Amino acid sequence: MSNASPHNTGGPSLLDRLPASIFPRVTGLHAAALIIAILLIGLLIIPVFQVIYVAFLDPNTGALTLQNFVDFFRTSLFRESFWNSFYVSAMSVVFATVIALPLAYITTRFNFAGSVVIQSLGFIPLIMPPFVGAVAMQLIFGRNGTLNLLIEEKFGVNIPFMEGLNGVILVQSIHYFPFILINLSTSLRNIDRSMEEAAQNLGSQGMRLFRRIVFPLAMPGYVAGAALVFIKVFDDLGTPLLLNVNNMLAPQAFLRISSIGISDPMGYVISFILVAFSIFSLWASFLVMRGKDYSTVQKGGGGLSRRDLRTGEKIAAYAVVAFILILVLSPHIGLTLLSFATIWSFAPLPDGFTLQNYVVMWENSKQFITNTVIYAGIAAVLDVIIGTAIAYIVIRTGIWGRKSLDYLATAALAVPGVVLGIGYLRVFHSIDIPFTDKPMASWWVIIALALMIRRLPYALRACTAALQQVSQALEEAAESLGATKGSTIRRIVIPLMSGGILAGFVTSFATAAVELSATIMLVSSESDAPLAYGIYLFMQTPSGRGAGAALGVVAVIIVGLGTFLSQLMIERDKKFKSTDQSH
Amino acid sequence: MTNQMVGIEINDLHLSFGETEVLTGVNLDIQPGEFFAFLGPSGSGKSTLLRSIAGFGPTPQGSIHIGGRDVVSLPPWKRNVGMVFQSYALWPHMSVRDNVGFGLRERKMPASEIAPRVDAALELVGLSHLADRMPNQLSGGQQQRIALARTVVVEPEVLLLDEPLSNLDASLRVQMRRELLALQRKLGLTTIFVTHDQEEANTTADRMAVLDKGVIQQIGTPQVLYDTPENLFVAEFLGTANILGGQVESNGGAKRFRTSAGDVLPLSDGHEGAGSIVLRPQNMQIVDQAGADTLPGTILHREFMGSQVRYIVRTSGTEMIVDQFHHVGHDWRDTGSDVHLKVNTNEAVIVAS
C-alpha cells in the first residue's frame, strides 16, 4: 500500500513521522480522486449552479431577486411554452405507453413467435437521434406527406399528425417508448409464477388477479420508464427545433440565448425550470420505487406463466406488432428514402432516386465528420479513463467521500443539454483560452468537454459493471507476489476490465457523436461544428434536406454500429469470463 | 376453524409436458385427516403431482377426487385447495394483514368478518405482532408462517405444502416441521407435503409415496418403506443400503441366497429365483471368526461419526458400508485388517429383480 520508495525501507521516512491529521498521506489514488472531483465541480457543478444563480439575479443591478420568475410567468409566450412542454411530455408518456403496453404484455404472457421482433423493436428507435428522424416523419405523416396524400385521395380528409405539438409528441413517443417497454417487460418478467398461482389458489382470477397482483407488482418498472420518457421529452431541444416548434421551453431557452445574448435572464429561468423538473421527476419516481424491489423470481423460476395464443388472438397479436413495427421504422424508412431522393414534395414517394445527395453531403460534411470524430473521441476517451478511475475508487478503496464522486458523475443525467450549454457559455465566456485573448466559450475543446460530461454516466455504469466482475482475490494475488498498487491496476485490473471499458467507450462515442442539445449552444463557427449540428444546418433549407438525410443515415449507421459493437464486446467478455471460471 | 375432513383419491393419472411423460399411471388414496408425503429426487414428478392437485400446469388425464368431487377439470380458484409455495409467494406490495386477508376478500366476505379471522390465523402461527409489517421485513421462518396463515385462513379442504422447509436453515427446519405437524393435527386438515428430504418425510408423515420418473414406487408408512422396500430404488433412496445381486436357492428344506460372487447366506424364507439382498449398515457386525452367516472382507476405510463408527469393507463382490455402535473403551478395527461380516439375515430384505 505504501508509496515509499525502495530506498528508505530502513525506517519510517520523515514524511511518515509527520502527524497524519495535518499532513494526510496522499497516494496516487487520492490524487486521482481529487483531480476528478475538481473536474466534475468545474465542468458540471459550477456551470449548473451558475445558471441557477443567474436566474435569481437582477440583470441590471446584480441583486438577488425573484423578478425574473415574475417576468417569466407574466409573458404569455413563456406561459404557453411552459404549458406546451408539460403537455407534450405528458402526452408522449401516454402514447409511448400505448405503444409499449401491448408489446410488453404479449411477450411476457404468451408463447409468441414474434417475441424476437419485439425485442428488436426495443432498440431500433434508440439508434436514431429523434431530431434526425423528425424531418423524415414530416414527409410521411405531415400535411402533404405520404399518408395524408393517400388518405386525402380516398376520403378527402387530412389528419394533423404532425401539426405543431402533435408532431413533437409523435416523434418523441416513437423514439422513447423503448424506455417504457424495456422497464415494464423487465418488471413483468421478474414476477415469479408463484405470485400469480398463490392468488389463484386463494380464489382469484382474470382481471381481478391482474389488477390486484400483476399490475401493482409491475408498477415500479413502469413508473421508472415513464419518468425517464417524461424527462427526456421535457428537456429535448433538437426535435422541436427541427420541427420548427418554438413555443416550448428548451427551444425558447436556446432562442433567447442565441438571439438576445447570454445576459438575458429568461434563458436562465427556463434552465432552472428544466433542471427543477428533471430533479423533481427523478425524485418522484424514486419515492414511488422506494422499498419496492418487487423482483420475486426464484432460482429456476421463470416469470409469469405463459399460454399459447388461439388462432384469432395470434392474428391480432401479429397485426399489432406489424403496425407498431411500421410506425417505429417509419423515421428510418423516410430518412433512407429522402437521402436517395431527387425531389420529394407533395408526393407519396420521391420523384426519382439518386446518389447525388451523398456526393453533396460528402463534399460539404468532411469538416463535420472530422470534428465529430475528434470531439466524440476525446469525450469517450476521457469518459472511460474517468469512469474506470471512479469505479475503482468507489469499489476498491476507502477514500473519504468516494461515493460522492459517483453521485456527482451520475448527476449529469439530470442536467439537460441546453442547461449545460448555457452554463458553459456563461462560465467560460469570461475566461480566455490559455495564451490567447479569445474567450474559452468559443473554443472547440469546450464542446468536447461538454460531451464528456454528458456521456460520463453511461461510461461510468459500464466500467462499474466491468470492475464488479473482477474478483478482488485476483488483485490480492498480484499484490502478494510483490506488485505495487499501480502495477496491479495496470497489469491485472485494467486488462480484465477491458471488455467493459471498450463497451463504455463505444457507447459514449456513438451517443456523443449525435448529441445536439448541448453542442448547438456551444458551436461558435461552422468550421467547429459536429455532425449533429451539420444535420440541423442542412435541414434548415428545403434544398439541403436530401444531403441532410444522407448525413442522418451516416449518424444512424454510426450509432447502430456502435450499439452492435458494444453489445458484441459485452457478450464476448461474458463468455471469456465464464470460461475463465471453469478452470 | 373446524373442517369436515376429506380424503383425496387419484385414479390412473397421466400427465405430459409435450413429448415427455412426467406422471404415469398414478393411483393414490389419501385418508381424511392424514399427513401424507410425496418423497422423491428432483425430477421425479412429485411437485408436478402436487401442482396438478392444486390445478396448476397442464390438465392431466385421469381423475382427482377431493371429498368425492372430481376436480381434474376445475381451474385452481374453484378447488378450495390450500397451497403453500416453496418460495412462500408472499406478495411484496401488500402488508402481512393484506396478504392473509386476500383469500377472504376474494370470497367477498365483509370487512368486519375478515379482520377477526385474519387475527385468529395470525394468532394460530404466533405472529399477531407482525400484522402491519411488509413481507420483506420478515425472516424466512416468519414468511413461512405467514404463508401458512394465508392459506389456512380460507379453510381449505386440503393443505398442500411444496417443499415448505427447503428455504429455511437447518435448525429452523427441525423446529418448523414439528410446528407444521402440530398445526396439522390441531386443524385436522388433510395434508400433502412434498419433499426430497427423507428425514423430513420420515419424521412427519403418517404415510408416504416414493416417486421416481413419474411413477409411484411404493406407498406406506415410513417404517414399512424403510424395512420392506419393494424395489431397489426405494431401498437405496431411503437410508443407506448395501445391495448384493444373486439368487435365492433351495437347500433341502431351507432357503439360501447365493451372491453373484459365489458367497452363500442362509435365509429363513424367500421365493426362489434371481434377486438382490438389501443389507442396512446396521444389519451386520464385524467379527473375527468365519461362520455359516458371514462374508469375508478387508477393512478399506474407517470414519468416526460420533455415536457410531462407519467401516467400508471390501468383500468378494462389492464394498459394503457397515456401522458399529461406538462405546467408550472399545478398540476400533484398523484399515487393512481382514475380518468377517456377520449378517443378520432375518433383518435383510430380498428384492426380486
Short mmCIF file of N, CA and C in Angstrom, two decimals, chain B residues 63-204:
data_model
loop_
_atom_site.label_atom_id
_atom_site.label_comp_id
_atom_site.label_asym_id
_atom_site.label_seq_id
_atom_site.Cartn_x
_atom_site.Cartn_y
_atom_site.Cartn_z
N SER B 63 -58.43 -39.05 -13.01
CA SER B 63 -59.31 -38.29 -12.13
C SER B 63 -58.65 -37.98 -10.81
N ILE B 64 -59.04 -36.83 -10.24
CA ILE B 64 -58.62 -36.45 -8.90
C ILE B 64 -59.89 -36.11 -8.13
N HIS B 65 -60.23 -36.94 -7.17
CA HIS B 65 -61.42 -36.66 -6.36
C HIS B 65 -60.99 -36.10 -5.03
N ILE B 66 -61.57 -34.94 -4.67
CA ILE B 66 -61.33 -34.38 -3.34
C ILE B 66 -62.67 -34.38 -2.64
N GLY B 67 -62.74 -35.15 -1.56
CA GLY B 67 -64.02 -35.28 -0.86
C GLY B 67 -65.12 -35.76 -1.78
N GLY B 68 -64.78 -36.65 -2.71
CA GLY B 68 -65.78 -37.24 -3.58
C GLY B 68 -66.08 -36.45 -4.83
N ARG B 69 -65.51 -35.22 -4.96
CA ARG B 69 -65.81 -34.37 -6.10
C ARG B 69 -64.62 -34.41 -7.07
N ASP B 70 -64.89 -34.71 -8.34
CA ASP B 70 -63.80 -34.75 -9.32
C ASP B 70 -63.42 -33.32 -9.69
N VAL B 71 -62.15 -32.95 -9.41
CA VAL B 71 -61.73 -31.56 -9.63
C VAL B 71 -60.82 -31.42 -10.84
N VAL B 72 -60.59 -32.53 -11.56
CA VAL B 72 -59.49 -32.53 -12.52
C VAL B 72 -59.64 -31.45 -13.59
N SER B 73 -60.88 -31.09 -13.92
CA SER B 73 -61.02 -30.08 -14.97
C SER B 73 -61.38 -28.70 -14.40
N LEU B 74 -61.38 -28.57 -13.08
CA LEU B 74 -61.68 -27.26 -12.47
C LEU B 74 -60.44 -26.37 -12.46
N PRO B 75 -60.63 -25.04 -12.66
CA PRO B 75 -59.48 -24.13 -12.51
C PRO B 75 -59.09 -24.02 -11.04
N PRO B 76 -57.87 -23.55 -10.77
CA PRO B 76 -57.37 -23.52 -9.39
C PRO B 76 -58.31 -22.79 -8.43
N TRP B 77 -58.91 -21.67 -8.91
CA TRP B 77 -59.69 -20.83 -8.00
C TRP B 77 -61.03 -21.43 -7.64
N LYS B 78 -61.37 -22.59 -8.22
CA LYS B 78 -62.64 -23.22 -7.84
C LYS B 78 -62.43 -24.50 -7.06
N ARG B 79 -61.19 -24.75 -6.59
CA ARG B 79 -60.94 -26.06 -5.99
C ARG B 79 -60.99 -26.05 -4.46
N ASN B 80 -60.81 -24.88 -3.86
CA ASN B 80 -60.73 -24.80 -2.40
C ASN B 80 -59.65 -25.72 -1.84
N VAL B 81 -58.49 -25.66 -2.47
CA VAL B 81 -57.33 -26.42 -2.04
C VAL B 81 -56.28 -25.40 -1.63
N GLY B 82 -55.79 -25.50 -0.42
CA GLY B 82 -54.81 -24.51 0.02
C GLY B 82 -53.39 -24.96 -0.27
N MET B 83 -52.61 -24.08 -0.90
CA MET B 83 -51.25 -24.48 -1.22
C MET B 83 -50.25 -23.48 -0.64
N VAL B 84 -49.20 -24.01 -0.03
CA VAL B 84 -48.11 -23.17 0.46
C VAL B 84 -46.93 -23.39 -0.47
N PHE B 85 -46.45 -22.28 -1.06
CA PHE B 85 -45.44 -22.41 -2.10
C PHE B 85 -44.03 -22.50 -1.50
N GLN B 86 -43.18 -23.15 -2.26
CA GLN B 86 -41.79 -23.30 -1.82
C GLN B 86 -41.15 -21.94 -1.53
N SER B 87 -41.48 -20.96 -2.39
CA SER B 87 -40.91 -19.62 -2.21
C SER B 87 -41.77 -18.77 -1.30
N TYR B 88 -42.81 -19.34 -0.73
CA TYR B 88 -43.82 -18.67 0.11
C TYR B 88 -44.75 -17.79 -0.71
N ALA B 89 -44.20 -17.13 -1.77
CA ALA B 89 -45.03 -16.31 -2.66
C ALA B 89 -45.86 -15.29 -1.90
N LEU B 90 -45.27 -14.66 -0.90
CA LEU B 90 -45.97 -13.54 -0.25
C LEU B 90 -45.88 -12.35 -1.19
N TRP B 91 -46.99 -11.65 -1.39
CA TRP B 91 -46.99 -10.52 -2.31
C TRP B 91 -46.27 -9.33 -1.68
N PRO B 92 -45.19 -8.88 -2.30
CA PRO B 92 -44.35 -7.86 -1.65
C PRO B 92 -45.02 -6.50 -1.54
N HIS B 93 -46.10 -6.27 -2.31
CA HIS B 93 -46.72 -4.95 -2.24
C HIS B 93 -47.85 -4.88 -1.23
N MET B 94 -48.09 -5.98 -0.51
CA MET B 94 -49.16 -5.98 0.49
C MET B 94 -48.57 -6.26 1.87
N SER B 95 -49.18 -5.66 2.89
CA SER B 95 -48.75 -5.93 4.26
C SER B 95 -49.11 -7.37 4.61
N VAL B 96 -48.59 -7.83 5.73
CA VAL B 96 -48.89 -9.18 6.22
C VAL B 96 -50.41 -9.35 6.34
N ARG B 97 -51.06 -8.34 6.93
CA ARG B 97 -52.50 -8.42 7.13
C ARG B 97 -53.24 -8.55 5.78
N ASP B 98 -52.81 -7.76 4.79
CA ASP B 98 -53.48 -7.82 3.49
C ASP B 98 -53.21 -9.14 2.78
N ASN B 99 -51.98 -9.65 2.96
CA ASN B 99 -51.68 -10.95 2.38
C ASN B 99 -52.61 -12.02 2.96
N VAL B 100 -52.73 -12.03 4.28
CA VAL B 100 -53.53 -13.07 4.92
C VAL B 100 -55.01 -12.90 4.59
N GLY B 101 -55.44 -11.64 4.47
CA GLY B 101 -56.86 -11.41 4.21
C GLY B 101 -57.27 -11.57 2.75
N PHE B 102 -56.28 -11.76 1.86
CA PHE B 102 -56.55 -11.75 0.43
C PHE B 102 -57.64 -12.74 0.01
N GLY B 103 -57.48 -13.98 0.45
CA GLY B 103 -58.42 -15.03 0.04
C GLY B 103 -59.83 -14.76 0.53
N LEU B 104 -59.93 -14.17 1.73
CA LEU B 104 -61.26 -13.89 2.27
C LEU B 104 -61.93 -12.78 1.48
N ARG B 105 -61.12 -11.78 1.07
CA ARG B 105 -61.68 -10.70 0.27
C ARG B 105 -62.14 -11.23 -1.09
N GLU B 106 -61.36 -12.17 -1.64
CA GLU B 106 -61.76 -12.79 -2.90
C GLU B 106 -63.09 -13.51 -2.75
N ARG B 107 -63.36 -13.98 -1.54
CA ARG B 107 -64.62 -14.69 -1.29
C ARG B 107 -65.73 -13.72 -0.91
N LYS B 108 -65.48 -12.41 -1.12
CA LYS B 108 -66.47 -11.36 -0.91
C LYS B 108 -67.00 -11.33 0.53
N MET B 109 -66.12 -11.66 1.46
CA MET B 109 -66.52 -11.63 2.85
C MET B 109 -66.51 -10.18 3.33
N PRO B 110 -67.49 -9.74 4.14
CA PRO B 110 -67.47 -8.36 4.62
C PRO B 110 -66.25 -8.10 5.51
N ALA B 111 -65.74 -6.86 5.43
CA ALA B 111 -64.52 -6.50 6.14
C ALA B 111 -64.62 -6.78 7.63
N SER B 112 -65.84 -6.62 8.19
CA SER B 112 -65.99 -6.82 9.63
C SER B 112 -65.74 -8.28 10.02
N GLU B 113 -65.94 -9.20 9.09
CA GLU B 113 -65.66 -10.60 9.39
C GLU B 113 -64.22 -10.96 9.08
N ILE B 114 -63.66 -10.25 8.08
CA ILE B 114 -62.29 -10.59 7.68
C ILE B 114 -61.32 -10.33 8.82
N ALA B 115 -61.43 -9.15 9.44
CA ALA B 115 -60.45 -8.76 10.45
C ALA B 115 -60.29 -9.80 11.56
N PRO B 116 -61.39 -10.24 12.20
CA PRO B 116 -61.18 -11.23 13.27
C PRO B 116 -60.60 -12.55 12.78
N ARG B 117 -60.94 -12.93 11.55
CA ARG B 117 -60.40 -14.21 11.08
C ARG B 117 -58.92 -14.10 10.74
N VAL B 118 -58.53 -12.93 10.20
CA VAL B 118 -57.10 -12.72 9.95
C VAL B 118 -56.34 -12.73 11.27
N ASP B 119 -56.92 -12.05 12.29
CA ASP B 119 -56.27 -12.04 13.60
C ASP B 119 -56.13 -13.45 14.15
N ALA B 120 -57.18 -14.24 14.00
CA ALA B 120 -57.14 -15.60 14.53
C ALA B 120 -56.08 -16.43 13.82
N ALA B 121 -55.96 -16.24 12.49
CA ALA B 121 -54.97 -17.01 11.74
C ALA B 121 -53.56 -16.61 12.14
N LEU B 122 -53.35 -15.29 12.35
CA LEU B 122 -52.02 -14.84 12.76
C LEU B 122 -51.70 -15.36 14.16
N GLU B 123 -52.75 -15.37 14.99
CA GLU B 123 -52.60 -15.91 16.35
C GLU B 123 -52.16 -17.37 16.29
N LEU B 124 -52.77 -18.10 15.37
CA LEU B 124 -52.51 -19.53 15.21
C LEU B 124 -51.03 -19.78 14.93
N VAL B 125 -50.41 -18.92 14.10
CA VAL B 125 -49.00 -19.13 13.79
C VAL B 125 -48.10 -18.27 14.69
N GLY B 126 -48.71 -17.61 15.67
CA GLY B 126 -47.94 -16.89 16.68
C GLY B 126 -47.29 -15.61 16.18
N LEU B 127 -47.86 -14.97 15.16
CA LEU B 127 -47.22 -13.76 14.63
C LEU B 127 -48.17 -12.56 14.60
N SER B 128 -49.07 -12.49 15.57
CA SER B 128 -50.03 -11.37 15.59
C SER B 128 -49.34 -10.03 15.58
N HIS B 129 -48.16 -9.95 16.22
CA HIS B 129 -47.48 -8.66 16.36
C HIS B 129 -46.87 -8.17 15.04
N LEU B 130 -46.85 -9.02 14.01
CA LEU B 130 -46.23 -8.61 12.75
C LEU B 130 -47.26 -8.22 11.69
N ALA B 131 -48.52 -8.06 12.09
CA ALA B 131 -49.59 -7.88 11.11
C ALA B 131 -49.37 -6.71 10.17
N ASP B 132 -48.71 -5.64 10.65
CA ASP B 132 -48.60 -4.46 9.79
C ASP B 132 -47.26 -4.35 9.09
N ARG B 133 -46.42 -5.39 9.24
CA ARG B 133 -45.15 -5.38 8.52
C ARG B 133 -45.37 -5.67 7.05
N MET B 134 -44.32 -5.34 6.24
CA MET B 134 -44.31 -5.77 4.86
C MET B 134 -43.49 -7.07 4.78
N PRO B 135 -43.79 -7.90 3.79
CA PRO B 135 -43.11 -9.21 3.73
C PRO B 135 -41.58 -9.12 3.74
N ASN B 136 -41.02 -8.08 3.08
CA ASN B 136 -39.56 -8.05 3.04
C ASN B 136 -38.93 -7.67 4.37
N GLN B 137 -39.78 -7.38 5.38
CA GLN B 137 -39.24 -7.09 6.71
C GLN B 137 -39.26 -8.33 7.59
N LEU B 138 -39.61 -9.48 7.02
CA LEU B 138 -39.75 -10.70 7.82
C LEU B 138 -38.60 -11.65 7.53
N SER B 139 -38.26 -12.48 8.54
CA SER B 139 -37.26 -13.51 8.33
C SER B 139 -37.90 -14.66 7.54
N GLY B 140 -37.06 -15.57 7.08
CA GLY B 140 -37.56 -16.70 6.31
C GLY B 140 -38.60 -17.51 7.07
N GLY B 141 -38.33 -17.78 8.37
CA GLY B 141 -39.26 -18.58 9.17
C GLY B 141 -40.59 -17.86 9.35
N GLN B 142 -40.51 -16.52 9.52
CA GLN B 142 -41.74 -15.75 9.69
C GLN B 142 -42.54 -15.73 8.40
N GLN B 143 -41.84 -15.60 7.27
CA GLN B 143 -42.54 -15.60 5.98
C GLN B 143 -43.28 -16.93 5.78
N GLN B 144 -42.60 -18.00 6.16
CA GLN B 144 -43.18 -19.33 6.05
C GLN B 144 -44.49 -19.42 6.84
N ARG B 145 -44.45 -18.89 8.07
CA ARG B 145 -45.66 -18.96 8.91
C ARG B 145 -46.78 -18.09 8.36
N ILE B 146 -46.42 -16.92 7.81
CA ILE B 146 -47.44 -16.05 7.23
C ILE B 146 -48.08 -16.75 6.02
N ALA B 147 -47.22 -17.39 5.21
CA ALA B 147 -47.74 -18.11 4.04
C ALA B 147 -48.73 -19.19 4.49
N LEU B 148 -48.39 -19.82 5.60
CA LEU B 148 -49.26 -20.87 6.13
C LEU B 148 -50.58 -20.26 6.63
N ALA B 149 -50.47 -19.14 7.36
CA ALA B 149 -51.67 -18.47 7.86
C ALA B 149 -52.56 -18.02 6.70
N ARG B 150 -51.93 -17.49 5.64
CA ARG B 150 -52.68 -17.01 4.48
C ARG B 150 -53.46 -18.15 3.83
N THR B 151 -52.89 -19.34 3.90
CA THR B 151 -53.55 -20.49 3.28
C THR B 151 -54.65 -21.07 4.15
N VAL B 152 -54.39 -21.23 5.46
CA VAL B 152 -55.40 -21.91 6.30
C VAL B 152 -56.57 -20.99 6.63
N VAL B 153 -56.38 -19.67 6.50
CA VAL B 153 -57.45 -18.76 6.91
C VAL B 153 -58.70 -18.94 6.04
N VAL B 154 -58.53 -19.41 4.81
CA VAL B 154 -59.70 -19.60 3.94
C VAL B 154 -60.36 -20.96 4.17
N GLU B 155 -59.85 -21.69 5.16
CA GLU B 155 -60.39 -23.01 5.49
C GLU B 155 -60.49 -23.91 4.26
N PRO B 156 -59.35 -24.21 3.66
CA PRO B 156 -59.37 -25.10 2.50
C PRO B 156 -59.69 -26.53 2.93
N GLU B 157 -60.10 -27.34 1.96
CA GLU B 157 -60.42 -28.73 2.29
C GLU B 157 -59.16 -29.55 2.49
N VAL B 158 -58.14 -29.23 1.71
CA VAL B 158 -56.86 -29.92 1.92
C VAL B 158 -55.74 -28.88 1.88
N LEU B 159 -54.63 -29.25 2.49
CA LEU B 159 -53.47 -28.36 2.55
C LEU B 159 -52.33 -29.00 1.78
N LEU B 160 -51.78 -28.26 0.83
CA LEU B 160 -50.67 -28.77 0.04
C LEU B 160 -49.42 -27.97 0.36
N LEU B 161 -48.35 -28.65 0.70
CA LEU B 161 -47.11 -27.96 1.08
C LEU B 161 -46.02 -28.37 0.10
N ASP B 162 -45.51 -27.40 -0.67
CA ASP B 162 -44.50 -27.71 -1.67
C ASP B 162 -43.11 -27.39 -1.11
N GLU B 163 -42.38 -28.42 -0.71
CA GLU B 163 -41.04 -28.24 -0.12
C GLU B 163 -41.03 -27.07 0.86
N PRO B 164 -41.88 -27.09 1.87
CA PRO B 164 -42.05 -25.89 2.69
C PRO B 164 -40.82 -25.55 3.52
N LEU B 165 -39.95 -26.50 3.75
CA LEU B 165 -38.84 -26.24 4.66
C LEU B 165 -37.52 -25.99 3.94
N SER B 166 -37.54 -26.11 2.59
CA SER B 166 -36.26 -26.11 1.88
C SER B 166 -35.54 -24.77 1.91
N ASN B 167 -36.29 -23.67 2.16
CA ASN B 167 -35.62 -22.37 2.18
C ASN B 167 -35.23 -21.93 3.60
N LEU B 168 -35.34 -22.84 4.56
CA LEU B 168 -35.00 -22.47 5.93
C LEU B 168 -33.66 -23.09 6.30
N ASP B 169 -32.98 -22.50 7.32
CA ASP B 169 -31.71 -23.13 7.70
C ASP B 169 -31.97 -24.33 8.60
N ALA B 170 -30.92 -25.14 8.78
CA ALA B 170 -31.09 -26.50 9.31
C ALA B 170 -31.82 -26.55 10.65
N SER B 171 -31.44 -25.67 11.61
CA SER B 171 -32.04 -25.79 12.94
C SER B 171 -33.52 -25.38 12.90
N LEU B 172 -33.82 -24.36 12.11
CA LEU B 172 -35.19 -23.88 11.99
C LEU B 172 -36.06 -24.94 11.33
N ARG B 173 -35.45 -25.70 10.42
CA ARG B 173 -36.18 -26.72 9.68
C ARG B 173 -36.77 -27.77 10.64
N VAL B 174 -35.94 -28.18 11.62
CA VAL B 174 -36.39 -29.20 12.58
C VAL B 174 -37.56 -28.65 13.40
N GLN B 175 -37.41 -27.38 13.83
CA GLN B 175 -38.45 -26.77 14.64
C GLN B 175 -39.75 -26.59 13.83
N MET B 176 -39.60 -26.13 12.59
CA MET B 176 -40.78 -25.86 11.77
C MET B 176 -41.53 -27.13 11.42
N ARG B 177 -40.81 -28.23 11.22
CA ARG B 177 -41.54 -29.43 10.83
C ARG B 177 -42.37 -29.94 12.00
N ARG B 178 -41.89 -29.71 13.22
CA ARG B 178 -42.71 -30.08 14.38
C ARG B 178 -43.93 -29.18 14.48
N GLU B 179 -43.71 -27.89 14.24
CA GLU B 179 -44.84 -26.95 14.32
C GLU B 179 -45.88 -27.26 13.24
N LEU B 180 -45.38 -27.61 12.04
CA LEU B 180 -46.28 -27.94 10.95
C LEU B 180 -47.17 -29.11 11.33
N LEU B 181 -46.53 -30.13 11.90
CA LEU B 181 -47.27 -31.34 12.27
C LEU B 181 -48.29 -31.03 13.37
N ALA B 182 -47.85 -30.22 14.35
CA ALA B 182 -48.76 -29.86 15.46
C ALA B 182 -49.97 -29.09 14.92
N LEU B 183 -49.70 -28.17 13.99
CA LEU B 183 -50.77 -27.36 13.40
C LEU B 183 -51.73 -28.24 12.61
N GLN B 184 -51.15 -29.18 11.87
CA GLN B 184 -51.98 -30.06 11.04
C GLN B 184 -52.90 -30.90 11.93
N ARG B 185 -52.35 -31.39 13.04
CA ARG B 185 -53.16 -32.19 13.95
C ARG B 185 -54.28 -31.35 14.56
N LYS B 186 -53.91 -30.10 14.91
CA LYS B 186 -54.87 -29.21 15.55
C LYS B 186 -56.04 -28.89 14.60
N LEU B 187 -55.70 -28.65 13.33
CA LEU B 187 -56.74 -28.30 12.36
C LEU B 187 -57.43 -29.53 11.77
N GLY B 188 -56.79 -30.67 11.92
CA GLY B 188 -57.34 -31.89 11.34
C GLY B 188 -57.47 -31.80 9.84
N LEU B 189 -56.50 -31.16 9.22
CA LEU B 189 -56.58 -30.86 7.81
C LEU B 189 -55.81 -31.91 7.02
N THR B 190 -56.47 -32.53 6.05
CA THR B 190 -55.79 -33.48 5.18
C THR B 190 -54.64 -32.74 4.47
N THR B 191 -53.43 -33.27 4.61
CA THR B 191 -52.27 -32.51 4.18
C THR B 191 -51.34 -33.35 3.32
N ILE B 192 -50.84 -32.75 2.24
CA ILE B 192 -49.81 -33.40 1.44
C ILE B 192 -48.57 -32.52 1.45
N PHE B 193 -47.46 -33.17 1.66
CA PHE B 193 -46.20 -32.50 1.90
C PHE B 193 -45.22 -33.04 0.87
N VAL B 194 -44.64 -32.15 0.05
CA VAL B 194 -43.68 -32.62 -0.95
C VAL B 194 -42.27 -32.35 -0.44
N THR B 195 -41.41 -33.33 -0.53
CA THR B 195 -40.04 -33.12 -0.09
C THR B 195 -39.10 -34.09 -0.80
N HIS B 196 -37.81 -33.68 -0.86
CA HIS B 196 -36.81 -34.61 -1.37
C HIS B 196 -35.98 -35.13 -0.20
N ASP B 197 -36.34 -34.69 1.01
CA ASP B 197 -35.55 -35.00 2.19
C ASP B 197 -36.25 -36.11 2.97
N GLN B 198 -35.65 -37.30 2.99
CA GLN B 198 -36.32 -38.44 3.62
C GLN B 198 -36.51 -38.23 5.12
N GLU B 199 -35.59 -37.48 5.75
CA GLU B 199 -35.75 -37.26 7.18
C GLU B 199 -37.02 -36.47 7.47
N GLU B 200 -37.27 -35.45 6.63
CA GLU B 200 -38.49 -34.66 6.80
C GLU B 200 -39.73 -35.53 6.64
N ALA B 201 -39.71 -36.38 5.61
CA ALA B 201 -40.86 -37.25 5.37
C ALA B 201 -41.02 -38.24 6.51
N ASN B 202 -39.93 -38.87 6.92
CA ASN B 202 -39.98 -39.88 7.97
C ASN B 202 -40.51 -39.33 9.27
N THR B 203 -40.10 -38.08 9.61
CA THR B 203 -40.46 -37.55 10.92
C THR B 203 -41.86 -36.98 10.97
N THR B 204 -42.45 -36.65 9.82
CA THR B 204 -43.76 -36.01 9.88
C THR B 204 -44.90 -36.87 9.33
#
